[in-house]
PDB file of C-alpha atoms in Angstrom:
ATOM      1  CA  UNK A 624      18.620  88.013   9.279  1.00 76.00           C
ATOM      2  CA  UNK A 625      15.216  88.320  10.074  1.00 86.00           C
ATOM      3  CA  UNK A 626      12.896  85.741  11.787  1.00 85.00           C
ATOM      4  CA  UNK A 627      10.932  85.014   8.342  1.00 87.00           C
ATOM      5  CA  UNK A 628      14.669  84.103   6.548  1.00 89.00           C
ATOM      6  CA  UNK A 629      15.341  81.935   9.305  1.00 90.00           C
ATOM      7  CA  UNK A 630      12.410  79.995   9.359  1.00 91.00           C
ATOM      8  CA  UNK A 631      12.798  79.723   5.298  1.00 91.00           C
ATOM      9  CA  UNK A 632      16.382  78.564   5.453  1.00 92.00           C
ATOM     10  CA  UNK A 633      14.476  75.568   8.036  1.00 92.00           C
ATOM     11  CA  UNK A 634      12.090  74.456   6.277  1.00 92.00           C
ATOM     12  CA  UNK A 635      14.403  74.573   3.155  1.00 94.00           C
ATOM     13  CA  UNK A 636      16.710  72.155   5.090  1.00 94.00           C
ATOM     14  CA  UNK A 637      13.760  70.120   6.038  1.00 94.00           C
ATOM     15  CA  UNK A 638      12.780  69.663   2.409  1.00 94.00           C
ATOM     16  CA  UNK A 639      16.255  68.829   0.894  1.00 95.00           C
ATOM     17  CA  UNK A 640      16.648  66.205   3.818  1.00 95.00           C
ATOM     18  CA  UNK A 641      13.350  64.819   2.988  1.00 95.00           C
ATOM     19  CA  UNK A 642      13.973  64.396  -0.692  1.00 95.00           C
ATOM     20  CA  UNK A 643      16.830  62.635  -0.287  1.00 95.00           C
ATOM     21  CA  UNK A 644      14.997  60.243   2.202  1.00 95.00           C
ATOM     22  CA  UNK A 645      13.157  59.861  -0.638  1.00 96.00           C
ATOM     23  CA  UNK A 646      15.550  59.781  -3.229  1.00 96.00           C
ATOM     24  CA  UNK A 647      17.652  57.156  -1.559  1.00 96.00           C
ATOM     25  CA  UNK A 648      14.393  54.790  -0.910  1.00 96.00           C
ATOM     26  CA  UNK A 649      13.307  55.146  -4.694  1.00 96.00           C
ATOM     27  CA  UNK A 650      17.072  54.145  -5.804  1.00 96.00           C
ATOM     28  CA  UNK A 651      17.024  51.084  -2.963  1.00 96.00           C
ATOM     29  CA  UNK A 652      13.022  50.264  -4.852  1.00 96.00           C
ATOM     30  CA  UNK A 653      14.660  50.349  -7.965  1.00 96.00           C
ATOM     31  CA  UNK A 654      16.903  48.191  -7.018  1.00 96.00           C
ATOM     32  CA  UNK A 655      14.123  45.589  -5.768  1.00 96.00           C
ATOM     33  CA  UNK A 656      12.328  45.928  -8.727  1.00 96.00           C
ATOM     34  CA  UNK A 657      15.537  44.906 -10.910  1.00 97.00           C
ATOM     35  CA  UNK A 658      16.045  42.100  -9.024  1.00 96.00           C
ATOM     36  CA  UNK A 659      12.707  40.549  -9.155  1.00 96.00           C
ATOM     37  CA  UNK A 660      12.316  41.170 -12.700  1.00 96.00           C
ATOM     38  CA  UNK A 661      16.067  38.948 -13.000  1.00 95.00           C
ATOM     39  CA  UNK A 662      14.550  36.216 -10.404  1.00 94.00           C
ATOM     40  CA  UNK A 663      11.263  36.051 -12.318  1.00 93.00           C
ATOM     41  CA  UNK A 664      13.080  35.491 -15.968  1.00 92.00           C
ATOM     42  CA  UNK A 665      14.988  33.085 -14.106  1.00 92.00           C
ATOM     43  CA  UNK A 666      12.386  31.039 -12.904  1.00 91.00           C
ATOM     44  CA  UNK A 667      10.335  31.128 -16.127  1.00 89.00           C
ATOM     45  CA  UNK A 668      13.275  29.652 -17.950  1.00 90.00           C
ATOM     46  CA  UNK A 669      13.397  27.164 -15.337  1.00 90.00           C
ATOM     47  CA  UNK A 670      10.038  26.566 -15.058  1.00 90.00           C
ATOM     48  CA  UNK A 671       9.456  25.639 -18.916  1.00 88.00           C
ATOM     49  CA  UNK A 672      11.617  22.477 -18.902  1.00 89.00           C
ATOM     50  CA  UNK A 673      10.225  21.496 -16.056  1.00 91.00           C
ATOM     51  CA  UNK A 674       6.431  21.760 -16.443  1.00 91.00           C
ATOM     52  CA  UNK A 675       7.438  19.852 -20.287  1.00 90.00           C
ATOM     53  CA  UNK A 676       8.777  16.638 -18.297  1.00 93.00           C
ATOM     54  CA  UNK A 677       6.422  16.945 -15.731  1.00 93.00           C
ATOM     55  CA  UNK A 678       3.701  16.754 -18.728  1.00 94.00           C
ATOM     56  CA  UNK A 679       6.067  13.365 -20.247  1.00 94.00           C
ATOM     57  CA  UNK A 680       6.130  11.510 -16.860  1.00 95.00           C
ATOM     58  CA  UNK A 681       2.258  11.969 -16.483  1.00 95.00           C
ATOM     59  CA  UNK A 682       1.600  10.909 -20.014  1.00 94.00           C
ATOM     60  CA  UNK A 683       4.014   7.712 -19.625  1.00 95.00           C
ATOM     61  CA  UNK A 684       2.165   6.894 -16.210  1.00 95.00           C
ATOM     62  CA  UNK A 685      -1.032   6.960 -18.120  1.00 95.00           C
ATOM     63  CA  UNK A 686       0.372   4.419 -20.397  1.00 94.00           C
ATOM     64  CA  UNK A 687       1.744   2.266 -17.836  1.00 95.00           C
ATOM     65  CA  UNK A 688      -1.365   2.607 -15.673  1.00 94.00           C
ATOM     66  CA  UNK A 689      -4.153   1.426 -19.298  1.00 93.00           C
ATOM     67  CA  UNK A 690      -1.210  -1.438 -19.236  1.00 94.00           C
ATOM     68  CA  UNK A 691      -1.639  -2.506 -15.649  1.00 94.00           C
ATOM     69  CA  UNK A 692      -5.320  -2.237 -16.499  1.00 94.00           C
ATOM     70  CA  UNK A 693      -5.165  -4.778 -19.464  1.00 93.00           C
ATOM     71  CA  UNK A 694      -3.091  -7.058 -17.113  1.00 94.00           C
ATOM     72  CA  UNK A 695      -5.904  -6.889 -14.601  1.00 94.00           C
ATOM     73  CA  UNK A 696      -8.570  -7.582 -16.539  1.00 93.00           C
ATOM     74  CA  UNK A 697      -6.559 -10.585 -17.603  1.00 94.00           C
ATOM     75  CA  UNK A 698      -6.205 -11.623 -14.582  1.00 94.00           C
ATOM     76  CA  UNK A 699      -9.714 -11.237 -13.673  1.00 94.00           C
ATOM     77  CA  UNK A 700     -10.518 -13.566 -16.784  1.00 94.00           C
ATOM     78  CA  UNK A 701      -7.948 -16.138 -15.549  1.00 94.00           C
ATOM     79  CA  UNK A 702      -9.305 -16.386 -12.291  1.00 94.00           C
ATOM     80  CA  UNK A 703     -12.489 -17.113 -13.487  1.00 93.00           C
ATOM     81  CA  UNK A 704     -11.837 -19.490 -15.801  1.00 93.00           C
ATOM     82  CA  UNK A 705      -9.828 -21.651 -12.747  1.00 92.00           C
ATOM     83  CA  UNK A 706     -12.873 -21.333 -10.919  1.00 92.00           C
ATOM     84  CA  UNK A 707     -15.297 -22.545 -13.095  1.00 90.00           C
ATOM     85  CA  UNK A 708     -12.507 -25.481 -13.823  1.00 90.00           C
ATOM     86  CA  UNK A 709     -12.783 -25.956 -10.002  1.00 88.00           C
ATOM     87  CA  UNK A 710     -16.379 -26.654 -10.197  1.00 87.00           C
ATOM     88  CA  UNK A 711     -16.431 -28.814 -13.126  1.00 87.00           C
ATOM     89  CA  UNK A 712     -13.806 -31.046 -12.008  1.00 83.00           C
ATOM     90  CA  UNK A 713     -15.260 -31.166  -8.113  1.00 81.00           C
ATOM     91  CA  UNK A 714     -18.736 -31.849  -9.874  1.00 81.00           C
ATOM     92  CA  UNK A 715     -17.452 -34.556 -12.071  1.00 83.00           C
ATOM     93  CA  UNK A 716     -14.695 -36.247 -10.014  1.00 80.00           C
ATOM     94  CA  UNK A 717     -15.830 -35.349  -6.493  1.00 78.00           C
ATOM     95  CA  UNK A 718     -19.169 -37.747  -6.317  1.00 81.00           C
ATOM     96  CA  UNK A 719     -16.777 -41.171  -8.072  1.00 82.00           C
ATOM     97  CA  UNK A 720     -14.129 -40.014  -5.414  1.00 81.00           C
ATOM     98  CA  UNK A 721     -15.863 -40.023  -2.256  1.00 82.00           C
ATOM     99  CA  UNK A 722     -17.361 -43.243  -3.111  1.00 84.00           C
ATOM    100  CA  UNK A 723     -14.044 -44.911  -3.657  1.00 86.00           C
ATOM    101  CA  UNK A 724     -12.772 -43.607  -0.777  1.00 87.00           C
ATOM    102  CA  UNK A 725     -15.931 -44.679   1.211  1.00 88.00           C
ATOM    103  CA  UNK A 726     -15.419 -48.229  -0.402  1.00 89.00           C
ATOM    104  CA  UNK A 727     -11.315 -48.392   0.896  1.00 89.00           C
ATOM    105  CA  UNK A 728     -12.649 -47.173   4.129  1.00 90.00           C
ATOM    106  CA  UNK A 729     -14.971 -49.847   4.070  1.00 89.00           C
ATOM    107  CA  UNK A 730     -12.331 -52.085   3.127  1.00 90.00           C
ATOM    108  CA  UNK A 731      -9.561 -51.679   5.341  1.00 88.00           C
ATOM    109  CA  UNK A 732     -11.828 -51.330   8.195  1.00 88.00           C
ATOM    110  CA  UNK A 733     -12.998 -55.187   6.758  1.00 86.00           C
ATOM    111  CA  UNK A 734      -9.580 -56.553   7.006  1.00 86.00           C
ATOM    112  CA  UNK A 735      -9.077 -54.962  10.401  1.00 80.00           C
ATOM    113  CA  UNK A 736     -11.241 -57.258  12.076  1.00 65.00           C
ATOM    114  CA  UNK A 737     -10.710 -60.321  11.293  1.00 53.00           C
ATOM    115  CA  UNK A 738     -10.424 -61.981  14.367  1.00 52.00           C
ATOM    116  CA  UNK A 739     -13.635 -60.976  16.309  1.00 51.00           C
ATOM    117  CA  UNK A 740     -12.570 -62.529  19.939  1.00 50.00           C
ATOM    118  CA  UNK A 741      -8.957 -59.933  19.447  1.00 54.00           C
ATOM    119  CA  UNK A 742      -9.221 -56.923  21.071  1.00 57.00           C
ATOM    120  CA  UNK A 743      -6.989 -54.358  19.765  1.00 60.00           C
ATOM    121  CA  UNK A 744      -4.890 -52.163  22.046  1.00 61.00           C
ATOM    122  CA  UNK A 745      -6.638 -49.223  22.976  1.00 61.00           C
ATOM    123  CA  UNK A 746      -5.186 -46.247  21.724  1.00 65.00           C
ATOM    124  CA  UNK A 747      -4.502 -42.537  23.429  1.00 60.00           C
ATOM    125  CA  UNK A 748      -6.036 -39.518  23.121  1.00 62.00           C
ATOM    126  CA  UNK A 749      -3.840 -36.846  22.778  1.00 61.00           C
ATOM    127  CA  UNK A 750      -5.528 -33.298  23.412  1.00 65.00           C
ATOM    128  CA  UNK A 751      -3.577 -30.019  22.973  1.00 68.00           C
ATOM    129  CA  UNK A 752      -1.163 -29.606  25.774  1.00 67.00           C
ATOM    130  CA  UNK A 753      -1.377 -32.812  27.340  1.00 67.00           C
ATOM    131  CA  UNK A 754      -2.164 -36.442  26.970  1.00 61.00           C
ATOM    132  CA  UNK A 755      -5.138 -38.929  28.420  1.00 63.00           C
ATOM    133  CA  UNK A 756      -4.409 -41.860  29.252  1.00 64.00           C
ATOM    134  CA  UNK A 757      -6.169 -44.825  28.189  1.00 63.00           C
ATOM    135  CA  UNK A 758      -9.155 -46.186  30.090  1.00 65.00           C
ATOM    136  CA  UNK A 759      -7.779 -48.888  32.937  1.00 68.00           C
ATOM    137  CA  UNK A 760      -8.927 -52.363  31.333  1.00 65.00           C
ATOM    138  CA  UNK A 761     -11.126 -54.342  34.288  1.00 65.00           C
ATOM    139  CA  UNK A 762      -9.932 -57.223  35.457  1.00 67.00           C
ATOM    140  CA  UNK A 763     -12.056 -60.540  34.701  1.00 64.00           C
ATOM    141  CA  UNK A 764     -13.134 -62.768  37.373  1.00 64.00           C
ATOM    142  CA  UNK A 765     -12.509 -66.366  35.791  1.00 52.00           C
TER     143      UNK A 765
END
């Protein structure tokens, strides 16, 4: 064997060892590819359902949602209307009240004193957290 066969039968080696590097990474790709294709029609039949519910529960929150927006707006109208009750009672009721409440004042402070020479007991002031006494009553020379 010459040097020129020898070098042949080398690279010849070489090449089968390469193509079956290669051969064995194009049967492992296949292989990838086969399974991606099965995960993908797997996920669109999952998906389907899902995005069609998904699409329901949005469409009954919009319903739900215009209905809390009716009650609102109800509300808003009810709250009003109490208010400008408010003012129409306080307008017509609240002068008439404070005057008979002036006049009761008036009247109980009247039959408080009916004996002008009476003192009445002083009473005590009572302030947050402790309590003043009443002021000491001078004695009269007599």
């Amino acid at each position: 064997m010459s040097g020129g066969e020898v070098a042949g039968i080398i690279v010849a080696v070489f090449w089968a060892i390469l193509v079956s590097f290669l051969a064995v990474a194009l049967a492992r790709l296949a292989q990838v590819l086969r399974a991606t294709t099965k995960l993908v029609a797997e996920v669109t039949e999952q998906a389907v359902p899902l995005l069609a519910d998904a699409s329901t529960t949005v469409r009954s929150a919009r319903t739900q949602l215009d209905r809390v927006d009716a009650i609102a707006s109800d509300v808003q109208e009810v709250t009003s209307n109490a208010s400008a009750l408010s003012s129409t009672v306080a307008s017509t009721f609240g002068g008439p009240l404070v005057k008979v409440a002036a006049f009761g004042y008036g009247v109980r402070k009247a039959m408080g004193r009916t004996d002008a020479g009476t003192e009445r007991t002083p009473r005590r002031t009572v302030i947050v957290g402790r309590t003043v006494p009443a002021p000491r009553r001078r004695k009269q020379k007599g």
